[in-house]
mmCIF file of C-alpha atoms in Angstrom:
data_model
loop_
_atom_site.group_PDB
_atom_site.id
_atom_site.type_symbol
_atom_site.label_atom_id
_atom_site.label_comp_id
_atom_site.label_asym_id
_atom_site.label_seq_id
_atom_site.Cartn_x
_atom_site.Cartn_y
_atom_site.Cartn_z
ATOM 1 C CA UNK U 1 -40.938 26.131 -7.081
ATOM 2 C CA UNK U 2 -39.877 28.932 -10.053
ATOM 3 C CA UNK U 3 -43.180 31.314 -8.865
ATOM 4 C CA UNK U 4 -41.778 30.526 -4.834
ATOM 5 C CA UNK U 5 -37.616 32.001 -6.109
ATOM 6 C CA UNK U 6 -39.731 34.535 -8.042
ATOM 7 C CA UNK U 7 -41.604 35.447 -4.433
ATOM 8 C CA UNK U 8 -38.675 35.303 -2.544
ATOM 9 C CA UNK U 9 -36.202 37.479 -4.206
ATOM 10 C CA UNK U 10 -39.238 40.116 -4.656
ATOM 11 C CA UNK U 11 -39.652 39.787 -8.452
ATOM 12 C CA UNK U 12 -42.707 41.531 -9.207
ATOM 13 C CA UNK U 13 -44.932 41.996 -12.347
ATOM 14 C CA UNK U 14 -45.189 45.392 -14.136
ATOM 15 C CA UNK U 15 -47.502 47.752 -12.686
ATOM 16 C CA UNK U 16 -47.702 46.219 -9.229
ATOM 17 C CA UNK U 17 -46.660 47.362 -5.892
ATOM 18 C CA UNK U 18 -43.027 46.223 -4.535
ATOM 19 C CA UNK U 19 -44.016 44.644 -1.226
ATOM 20 C CA UNK U 20 -43.059 46.334 1.820
ATOM 21 C CA UNK U 21 -38.989 46.425 2.395
ATOM 22 C CA UNK U 22 -38.328 45.088 -0.615
ATOM 23 C CA UNK U 23 -35.542 48.195 -1.920
ATOM 24 C CA UNK U 24 -35.565 49.899 2.080
ATOM 25 C CA UNK U 25 -32.596 47.804 3.201
ATOM 26 C CA UNK U 26 -30.241 45.583 0.982
ATOM 27 C CA UNK U 27 -28.568 44.060 4.468
ATOM 28 C CA UNK U 28 -31.426 43.160 5.899
ATOM 29 C CA UNK U 29 -33.131 39.965 5.093
ATOM 30 C CA UNK U 30 -36.644 39.837 4.497
ATOM 31 C CA UNK U 31 -39.219 37.919 6.692
ATOM 32 C CA UNK U 32 -39.592 35.221 3.484
ATOM 33 C CA UNK U 33 -35.977 35.180 2.861
ATOM 34 C CA UNK U 34 -34.784 34.735 6.189
ATOM 35 C CA UNK U 35 -37.274 32.073 6.779
ATOM 36 C CA UNK U 36 -37.454 30.219 3.687
ATOM 37 C CA UNK U 37 -35.280 27.962 5.150
ATOM 38 C CA UNK U 38 -38.026 26.001 7.715
ATOM 39 C CA UNK U 39 -39.960 24.872 5.255
ATOM 40 C CA UNK U 40 -37.784 23.079 3.523
ATOM 41 C CA UNK U 41 -37.285 19.548 4.403
ATOM 42 C CA UNK U 42 -34.251 17.847 5.150
ATOM 43 C CA UNK U 43 -32.784 13.992 3.785
ATOM 44 C CA UNK U 44 -30.557 11.966 5.628
ATOM 45 C CA UNK U 45 -28.841 9.062 4.790
ATOM 46 C CA UNK U 46 -29.894 5.606 5.553
ATOM 47 C CA UNK U 47 -27.947 4.485 8.312
ATOM 48 C CA UNK U 48 -27.523 0.372 9.086
ATOM 49 C CA UNK U 49 -28.333 -0.012 12.156
ATOM 50 C CA UNK U 50 -26.890 -2.998 15.239
ATOM 51 C CA UNK U 51 -27.432 -6.338 14.479
ATOM 52 C CA UNK U 52 -30.668 -7.366 16.578
ATOM 53 C CA UNK U 53 -30.122 -10.588 18.371
ATOM 54 C CA UNK U 54 -33.420 -11.349 19.604
ATOM 55 C CA UNK U 55 -36.425 -12.173 21.947
ATOM 56 C CA UNK U 56 -36.600 -16.067 22.594
ATOM 57 C CA UNK U 57 -39.604 -17.113 24.434
ATOM 58 C CA UNK U 58 -39.146 -18.666 28.161
ATOM 59 C CA UNK U 59 -39.622 -22.208 26.410
ATOM 60 C CA UNK U 60 -36.570 -21.866 24.590
ATOM 61 C CA UNK U 61 -34.648 -19.473 27.467
ATOM 62 C CA UNK U 62 -34.782 -22.015 29.761
ATOM 63 C CA UNK U 63 -34.231 -24.903 27.289
ATOM 64 C CA UNK U 64 -30.654 -23.544 26.215
ATOM 65 C CA UNK U 65 -29.442 -22.615 29.716
ATOM 66 C CA UNK U 66 -29.377 -26.595 30.384
ATOM 67 C CA UNK U 67 -26.273 -26.855 28.129
ATOM 68 C CA UNK U 68 -25.912 -22.873 26.383
ATOM 69 C CA UNK U 69 -25.116 -24.839 23.400
ATOM 70 C CA UNK U 70 -25.867 -23.927 20.300
ATOM 71 C CA UNK U 71 -24.031 -20.373 20.805
ATOM 72 C CA UNK U 72 -26.748 -17.853 21.672
ATOM 73 C CA UNK U 73 -26.666 -13.850 20.808
ATOM 74 C CA UNK U 74 -29.721 -12.993 23.686
ATOM 75 C CA UNK U 75 -27.930 -15.156 26.121
ATOM 76 C CA UNK U 76 -25.819 -12.968 28.112
ATOM 77 C CA UNK U 77 -23.755 -15.749 29.382
ATOM 78 C CA UNK U 78 -22.744 -16.944 26.185
ATOM 79 C CA UNK U 79 -21.468 -13.708 25.059
ATOM 80 C CA UNK U 80 -19.905 -12.846 27.832
ATOM 81 C CA UNK U 81 -17.900 -16.114 26.968
ATOM 82 C CA UNK U 82 -18.031 -17.363 23.440
ATOM 83 C CA UNK U 83 -19.146 -14.210 21.482
ATOM 84 C CA UNK U 84 -17.042 -13.708 18.774
ATOM 85 C CA UNK U 85 -15.149 -10.864 17.250
ATOM 86 C CA UNK U 86 -16.355 -8.751 14.478
ATOM 87 C CA UNK U 87 -15.787 -11.132 10.875
ATOM 88 C CA UNK U 88 -14.162 -8.946 8.275
ATOM 89 C CA UNK U 89 -16.338 -8.597 6.183
ATOM 90 C CA UNK U 90 -15.151 -7.671 1.598
ATOM 91 C CA UNK U 91 -16.834 -4.540 1.029
ATOM 92 C CA UNK U 92 -18.678 -4.146 -1.678
ATOM 93 C CA UNK U 93 -21.153 -1.709 -3.535
ATOM 94 C CA UNK U 94 -20.810 1.688 -2.357
ATOM 95 C CA UNK U 95 -19.356 0.971 -0.015
ATOM 96 C CA UNK U 96 -16.153 -0.500 -1.553
ATOM 97 C CA UNK U 97 -15.998 2.454 -3.909
ATOM 98 C CA UNK U 98 -13.857 5.046 -2.822
ATOM 99 C CA UNK U 99 -12.843 8.271 -4.711
ATOM 100 C CA UNK U 100 -10.603 9.120 -2.305
ATOM 101 C CA UNK U 101 -7.323 6.635 -2.972
ATOM 102 C CA UNK U 102 -5.649 5.303 0.529
ATOM 103 C CA UNK U 103 -2.503 4.177 1.297
ATOM 104 C CA UNK U 104 -2.024 1.480 2.945
ATOM 105 C CA UNK U 105 0.975 1.170 5.358
ATOM 106 C CA UNK U 106 2.348 -1.296 7.675
ATOM 107 C CA UNK U 107 6.028 -2.890 8.991
ATOM 108 C CA UNK U 108 6.742 -6.633 8.933
ATOM 109 C CA UNK U 109 9.757 -8.821 10.121
ATOM 110 C CA UNK U 110 12.364 -10.958 8.263
ATOM 111 C CA UNK U 111 13.699 -13.546 10.761
ATOM 112 C CA UNK U 112 16.859 -15.207 10.739
ATOM 113 C CA UNK U 113 18.727 -18.156 12.690
ATOM 114 C CA UNK U 114 21.784 -18.171 13.457
ATOM 115 C CA UNK U 115 22.347 -21.593 11.988
ATOM 116 C CA UNK U 116 23.580 -23.233 8.710
ATOM 117 C CA UNK U 117 20.100 -24.134 7.738
ATOM 118 C CA UNK U 118 16.274 -24.885 8.268
ATOM 119 C CA UNK U 119 16.427 -27.970 11.757
ATOM 120 C CA UNK U 120 19.774 -25.885 12.959
ATOM 121 C CA UNK U 121 19.872 -25.850 16.525
ATOM 122 C CA UNK U 122 20.275 -21.305 16.721
ATOM 123 C CA UNK U 123 20.436 -18.531 18.889
ATOM 124 C CA UNK U 124 18.151 -16.371 18.039
ATOM 125 C CA UNK U 125 19.636 -14.425 15.198
ATOM 126 C CA UNK U 126 19.313 -11.789 13.659
ATOM 127 C CA UNK U 127 16.038 -9.286 12.147
ATOM 128 C CA UNK U 128 15.622 -6.377 9.492
ATOM 129 C CA UNK U 129 12.637 -3.959 9.275
ATOM 130 C CA UNK U 130 10.080 -3.912 6.372
ATOM 131 C CA UNK U 131 7.615 -0.919 5.863
ATOM 132 C CA UNK U 132 5.423 -2.041 3.063
ATOM 133 C CA UNK U 133 2.931 0.439 1.154
ATOM 134 C CA UNK U 134 0.374 -0.459 -1.162
ATOM 135 C CA UNK U 135 -2.247 2.000 -2.582
ATOM 136 C CA UNK U 136 -5.808 1.509 -3.466
ATOM 137 C CA UNK U 137 -6.124 2.698 -7.208
ATOM 138 C CA UNK U 138 -3.034 0.650 -8.886
ATOM 139 C CA UNK U 139 -3.066 -1.630 -6.118
ATOM 140 C CA UNK U 140 0.778 -1.459 -6.395
ATOM 141 C CA UNK U 141 3.152 -3.117 -3.608
ATOM 142 C CA UNK U 142 5.898 -1.108 -2.568
ATOM 143 C CA UNK U 143 8.128 -2.459 0.320
ATOM 144 C CA UNK U 144 11.265 -0.696 2.043
ATOM 145 C CA UNK U 145 14.403 -1.970 4.755
ATOM 146 C CA UNK U 146 14.068 0.178 7.608
ATOM 147 C CA UNK U 147 16.565 0.449 10.413
ATOM 148 C CA UNK U 148 13.997 1.065 12.242
ATOM 149 C CA UNK U 149 10.187 2.560 12.456
ATOM 150 C CA UNK U 150 9.159 5.859 12.226
ATOM 151 C CA UNK U 151 10.092 9.132 10.125
ATOM 152 C CA UNK U 152 13.307 9.795 11.219
ATOM 153 C CA UNK U 153 14.913 7.881 8.229
ATOM 154 C CA UNK U 154 15.019 10.556 5.151
ATOM 155 C CA UNK U 155 15.401 9.010 2.853
ATOM 156 C CA UNK U 156 12.492 6.465 3.092
ATOM 157 C CA UNK U 157 10.348 9.728 3.688
ATOM 158 C CA UNK U 158 11.512 11.094 0.416
ATOM 159 C CA UNK U 159 11.384 7.036 -1.716
ATOM 160 C CA UNK U 160 7.617 7.402 -0.109
ATOM 161 C CA UNK U 161 6.270 10.557 -1.627
ATOM 162 C CA UNK U 162 8.352 9.931 -4.847
ATOM 163 C CA UNK U 163 6.787 6.221 -5.130
ATOM 164 C CA UNK U 164 3.545 7.823 -4.928
ATOM 165 C CA UNK U 165 4.141 10.408 -7.929
ATOM 166 C CA UNK U 166 5.167 7.268 -10.364
ATOM 167 C CA UNK U 167 1.854 5.972 -9.608
ATOM 168 C CA UNK U 168 0.342 9.411 -10.411
ATOM 169 C CA UNK U 169 -0.842 10.478 -7.060
ATOM 170 C CA UNK U 170 0.997 13.896 -7.098
ATOM 171 C CA UNK U 171 -1.566 16.575 -6.063
ATOM 172 C CA UNK U 172 -3.730 14.618 -4.925
ATOM 173 C CA UNK U 173 -5.712 14.119 -1.888
ATOM 174 C CA UNK U 174 -4.680 11.328 -0.319
ATOM 175 C CA UNK U 175 -5.525 9.358 3.056
ATOM 176 C CA UNK U 176 -3.337 6.906 5.098
ATOM 177 C CA UNK U 177 -5.390 3.868 6.111
ATOM 178 C CA UNK U 178 -2.911 2.429 8.773
ATOM 179 C CA UNK U 179 -3.230 1.380 12.574
ATOM 180 C CA UNK U 180 -2.285 3.565 15.614
ATOM 181 C CA UNK U 181 1.062 2.306 15.761
ATOM 182 C CA UNK U 182 3.035 5.722 16.844
ATOM 183 C CA UNK U 183 5.407 4.720 14.461
ATOM 184 C CA UNK U 184 3.210 4.584 11.451
ATOM 185 C CA UNK U 185 1.450 7.884 11.998
ATOM 186 C CA UNK U 186 5.082 9.937 12.112
ATOM 187 C CA UNK U 187 6.387 8.260 8.740
ATOM 188 C CA UNK U 188 2.536 9.373 7.135
ATOM 189 C CA UNK U 189 2.693 12.540 8.746
ATOM 190 C CA UNK U 190 6.448 13.423 7.375
ATOM 191 C CA UNK U 191 5.053 11.986 3.697
ATOM 192 C CA UNK U 192 2.385 14.372 3.629
ATOM 193 C CA UNK U 193 4.893 16.945 4.267
ATOM 194 C CA UNK U 194 7.412 16.672 1.807
ATOM 195 C CA UNK U 195 4.162 15.486 -0.961
ATOM 196 C CA UNK U 196 4.353 18.424 -3.710
ATOM 197 C CA UNK U 197 -0.210 18.388 -2.752
ATOM 198 C CA UNK U 198 -2.468 21.693 -2.538
ATOM 199 C CA UNK U 199 -5.482 19.182 -1.423
ATOM 200 C CA UNK U 200 -3.470 17.495 2.036
ATOM 201 C CA UNK U 201 -3.709 14.216 3.639
ATOM 202 C CA UNK U 202 -5.624 12.336 5.663
ATOM 203 C CA UNK U 203 -4.853 9.694 7.875
ATOM 204 C CA UNK U 204 -7.404 6.972 8.748
ATOM 205 C CA UNK U 205 -6.669 4.058 11.725
ATOM 206 C CA UNK U 206 -7.762 1.268 12.054
ATOM 207 C CA UNK U 207 -9.492 -0.625 15.497
ATOM 208 C CA UNK U 208 -6.805 -1.199 18.294
ATOM 209 C CA UNK U 209 -5.935 -5.414 18.750
ATOM 210 C CA UNK U 210 -8.666 -5.896 15.669
ATOM 211 C CA UNK U 211 -5.079 -6.255 12.505
ATOM 212 C CA UNK U 212 -8.369 -8.644 10.203
ATOM 213 C CA UNK U 213 -9.811 -4.499 10.043
ATOM 214 C CA UNK U 214 -6.734 -3.707 7.654
ATOM 215 C CA UNK U 215 -6.521 -7.097 6.774
ATOM 216 C CA UNK U 216 -5.725 -5.451 3.147
ATOM 217 C CA UNK U 217 -2.316 -4.280 3.701
ATOM 218 C CA UNK U 218 -1.665 -7.833 5.516
ATOM 219 C CA UNK U 219 -2.105 -9.900 2.262
ATOM 220 C CA UNK U 220 0.105 -7.711 0.477
ATOM 221 C CA UNK U 221 2.786 -7.821 3.525
ATOM 222 C CA UNK U 222 2.538 -11.440 2.856
ATOM 223 C CA UNK U 223 3.147 -11.787 -0.308
ATOM 224 C CA UNK U 224 6.142 -9.764 -0.469
ATOM 225 C CA UNK U 225 7.499 -11.987 2.473
ATOM 226 C CA UNK U 226 6.199 -15.483 -0.161
ATOM 227 C CA UNK U 227 7.986 -13.258 -2.632
ATOM 228 C CA UNK U 228 11.513 -12.676 -1.025
ATOM 229 C CA UNK U 229 11.463 -15.792 0.769
ATOM 230 C CA UNK U 230 11.611 -17.625 -3.453
ATOM 231 C CA UNK U 231 14.349 -14.883 -4.817
ATOM 232 C CA UNK U 232 16.722 -15.570 -2.192
ATOM 233 C CA UNK U 233 15.616 -19.381 -2.265
ATOM 234 C CA UNK U 234 16.464 -18.940 -6.345
ATOM 235 C CA UNK U 235 20.259 -17.311 -5.417
ATOM 236 C CA UNK U 236 20.703 -19.948 -2.607
ATOM 237 C CA UNK U 237 20.281 -22.402 -5.490
ATOM 238 C CA UNK U 238 22.306 -20.722 -8.013
ATOM 239 C CA UNK U 239 24.994 -20.069 -6.176
ATOM 240 C CA UNK U 240 25.467 -22.937 -4.408
ATOM 241 C CA UNK U 241 25.291 -21.463 -0.871
ATOM 242 C CA UNK U 242 23.378 -19.848 1.217
ATOM 243 C CA UNK U 243 22.656 -15.918 0.979
ATOM 244 C CA UNK U 244 22.135 -14.730 4.743
ATOM 245 C CA UNK U 245 20.033 -11.963 5.878
ATOM 246 C CA UNK U 246 22.644 -9.199 6.419
ATOM 247 C CA UNK U 247 24.156 -9.632 2.761
ATOM 248 C CA UNK U 248 23.868 -6.673 1.344
ATOM 249 C CA UNK U 249 21.802 -6.982 -1.644
ATOM 250 C CA UNK U 250 18.853 -8.551 0.478
ATOM 251 C CA UNK U 251 17.840 -4.418 0.844
ATOM 252 C CA UNK U 252 17.123 -5.271 -3.261
ATOM 253 C CA UNK U 253 15.719 -7.193 -3.369
ATOM 254 C CA UNK U 254 13.387 -6.484 -0.532
ATOM 255 C CA UNK U 255 12.153 -4.050 -2.574
ATOM 256 C CA UNK U 256 13.003 -5.763 -6.511
ATOM 257 C CA UNK U 257 9.897 -8.863 -4.413
ATOM 258 C CA UNK U 258 7.270 -5.314 -4.405
ATOM 259 C CA UNK U 259 8.427 -4.182 -7.534
ATOM 260 C CA UNK U 260 8.025 -7.874 -8.783
ATOM 261 C CA UNK U 261 4.069 -8.454 -8.321
ATOM 262 C CA UNK U 262 2.960 -4.455 -9.656
ATOM 263 C CA UNK U 263 4.483 -5.751 -13.137
ATOM 264 C CA UNK U 264 4.425 -9.006 -12.840
ATOM 265 C CA UNK U 265 1.115 -9.870 -11.564
ATOM 266 C CA UNK U 266 -1.857 -10.380 -12.976
ATOM 267 C CA UNK U 267 -5.106 -8.646 -10.943
ATOM 268 C CA UNK U 268 -8.446 -9.302 -11.403
ATOM 269 C CA UNK U 269 -9.506 -7.320 -13.814
ATOM 270 C CA UNK U 270 -7.116 -9.169 -16.625
ATOM 271 C CA UNK U 271 -3.965 -6.255 -16.086
ATOM 272 C CA UNK U 272 -1.394 -5.597 -13.383
ATOM 273 C CA UNK U 273 -0.671 -2.683 -11.642
ATOM 274 C CA UNK U 274 1.889 -1.346 -13.935
ATOM 275 C CA UNK U 275 -0.804 -1.545 -16.965
ATOM 276 C CA UNK U 276 -3.139 0.308 -14.179
ATOM 277 C CA UNK U 277 -0.295 2.950 -13.083
ATOM 278 C CA UNK U 278 1.435 3.119 -16.706
ATOM 279 C CA UNK U 279 -1.515 2.373 -19.284
ATOM 280 C CA UNK U 280 0.426 0.313 -21.203
ATOM 281 C CA UNK U 281 2.381 -2.521 -20.599
ATOM 282 C CA UNK U 282 6.498 -2.681 -20.086
ATOM 283 C CA UNK U 283 8.564 -2.737 -22.946
ATOM 284 C CA UNK U 284 12.139 -3.047 -20.401
ATOM 285 C CA UNK U 285 13.846 -6.337 -20.433
ATOM 286 C CA UNK U 286 14.757 -8.798 -17.299
ATOM 287 C CA UNK U 287 17.251 -10.926 -15.625
ATOM 288 C CA UNK U 288 16.998 -12.559 -13.168
ATOM 289 C CA UNK U 289 17.675 -11.353 -9.898
ATOM 290 C CA UNK U 290 22.045 -11.407 -8.703
ATOM 291 C CA UNK U 291 22.624 -12.344 -12.488
ATOM 292 C CA UNK U 292 26.360 -11.354 -13.366
ATOM 293 C CA UNK U 293 26.037 -8.979 -16.363
ATOM 294 C CA UNK U 294 27.550 -7.227 -18.920
ATOM 295 C CA UNK U 295 26.131 -3.273 -19.183
ATOM 296 C CA UNK U 296 27.168 -0.543 -20.526
ATOM 297 C CA UNK U 297 29.413 2.411 -18.021
ATOM 298 C CA UNK U 298 26.852 5.268 -17.558
ATOM 299 C CA UNK U 299 28.268 9.258 -17.639
ATOM 300 C CA UNK U 300 29.196 9.064 -14.264
ATOM 301 C CA UNK U 301 32.565 10.737 -12.771
ATOM 302 C CA UNK U 302 34.041 6.884 -12.848
ATOM 303 C CA UNK U 303 32.881 6.249 -16.830
ATOM 304 C CA UNK U 304 36.860 6.180 -18.263
ATOM 305 C CA UNK U 305 38.274 6.589 -21.273
ATOM 306 C CA UNK U 306 38.401 6.790 -24.580
ATOM 307 C CA UNK U 307 41.015 3.887 -24.675
ATOM 308 C CA UNK U 308 39.389 2.577 -22.112
ATOM 309 C CA UNK U 309 36.512 -0.799 -21.969
ATOM 310 C CA UNK U 310 33.306 1.443 -22.188
ATOM 311 C CA UNK U 311 30.962 -1.735 -20.834
ATOM 312 C CA UNK U 312 31.693 -3.211 -17.536
ATOM 313 C CA UNK U 313 30.069 -6.149 -15.345
ATOM 314 C CA UNK U 314 28.233 -6.374 -12.304
ATOM 315 C CA UNK U 315 24.796 -8.120 -11.104
ATOM 316 C CA UNK U 316 21.326 -7.145 -12.077
ATOM 317 C CA UNK U 317 19.187 -6.046 -9.406
ATOM 318 C CA UNK U 318 16.000 -5.114 -10.976
ATOM 319 C CA UNK U 319 14.562 -1.932 -12.778
ATOM 320 C CA UNK U 320 13.573 1.599 -11.729
ATOM 321 C CA UNK U 321 9.706 1.379 -12.054
ATOM 322 C CA UNK U 322 10.187 5.425 -12.903
ATOM 323 C CA UNK U 323 11.924 5.294 -15.289
ATOM 324 C CA UNK U 324 12.445 1.888 -16.413
ATOM 325 C CA UNK U 325 16.370 1.526 -16.171
ATOM 326 C CA UNK U 326 18.870 -1.415 -14.842
ATOM 327 C CA UNK U 327 19.522 -1.144 -11.613
ATOM 328 C CA UNK U 328 23.426 -2.710 -11.435
ATOM 329 C CA UNK U 329 25.234 -3.394 -8.646
ATOM 330 C CA UNK U 330 28.991 -2.722 -9.122
ATOM 331 C CA UNK U 331 31.711 -2.832 -6.360
ATOM 332 C CA UNK U 332 31.962 0.599 -5.821
ATOM 333 C CA UNK U 333 28.639 1.810 -6.045
ATOM 334 C CA UNK U 334 24.720 0.955 -7.604
ATOM 335 C CA UNK U 335 23.969 2.008 -11.363
ATOM 336 C CA UNK U 336 21.001 2.636 -13.185
ATOM 337 C CA UNK U 337 21.604 2.331 -17.244
ATOM 338 C CA UNK U 338 19.988 2.059 -19.954
ATOM 339 C CA UNK U 339 21.808 -0.989 -21.235
ATOM 340 C CA UNK U 340 22.557 -4.368 -20.127
ATOM 341 C CA UNK U 341 23.529 -7.794 -22.234
ATOM 342 C CA UNK U 342 23.714 -10.779 -20.738
ATOM 343 C CA UNK U 343 26.570 -13.325 -20.747
ATOM 344 C CA UNK U 344 26.136 -17.145 -21.798
ATOM 345 C CA UNK U 345 24.496 -18.825 -19.237
ATOM 346 C CA UNK U 346 27.670 -21.505 -17.682
ATOM 347 C CA UNK U 347 29.409 -17.404 -16.931
ATOM 348 C CA UNK U 348 25.412 -15.878 -15.538
ATOM 349 C CA UNK U 349 26.148 -17.126 -11.745
ATOM 350 C CA UNK U 350 28.643 -14.764 -9.829
ATOM 351 C CA UNK U 351 29.133 -15.695 -6.315
ATOM 352 C CA UNK U 352 32.461 -13.183 -5.323
ATOM 353 C CA UNK U 353 30.637 -10.356 -6.307
#
């Protein structure tokens, strides 16, 4: 090979006469160089073919056509009337490995019938639209309570971009994986515009009408819905009343449900998604969601004077995944604070807040 390369580049031994054409016109390729690739045999990646249904014998076909049982892939009548959609298989090996992070998104709805509890007859009731996001590297889950679908809400677009930075995707090329719903494509493009990245974002859509092909985000949605129901039930029990879907605490509940999954659920690798993101366990201490507690008032325009109390009361709404700050709700707004203190057990319920 090296000898052939030397010949192609015009290398000659000492005292040997240079082949005709070399040195006469440096811009014009020689015949050897121009035709050098012609002898190189191309290679192609082996592809998987669709399954061959096979061909039955005349006796097998005649027997099958008496009842058309069981299903046979070579029988046209069976295929028309009984063929199943393709199975959603778990990828493995080279098909499962990806060098580009995938960000999966989809919407779900939390619904509530008008009535005081289970078994009550009510009207159509209320609903809340939730956007759920999951990434493929750390398997972290994120949820957003939105007014409507699409990228028209700037805060959602900016929050998603910030969450991607929190995971560690700043500057990385990513692939948005979703179904072909226009609102999801719109929000992916909106986030791509505000992301800080030199490599851009690619779109990858699942097959039209096939939700199973995007099964990973479907499972993440189920996890978020279940966690929200559990957190709502825990508040119902603690406050001895039923939480309503339109209460102001619910969007925070939806956000924290995904954060708790990311921080607390141990993955098959033995670590939580939070550990995979940060490289260590979280050292932030938690209270119960909706618990009344004391917090040190941060430096804000509302900060009290030196003669006033330095601590106030609020409701614990979780923590910030990036800074680790406690999120505390009060009558005048939500604060991110560094220091909180729990109340005695019998003082942690605060239905009036």
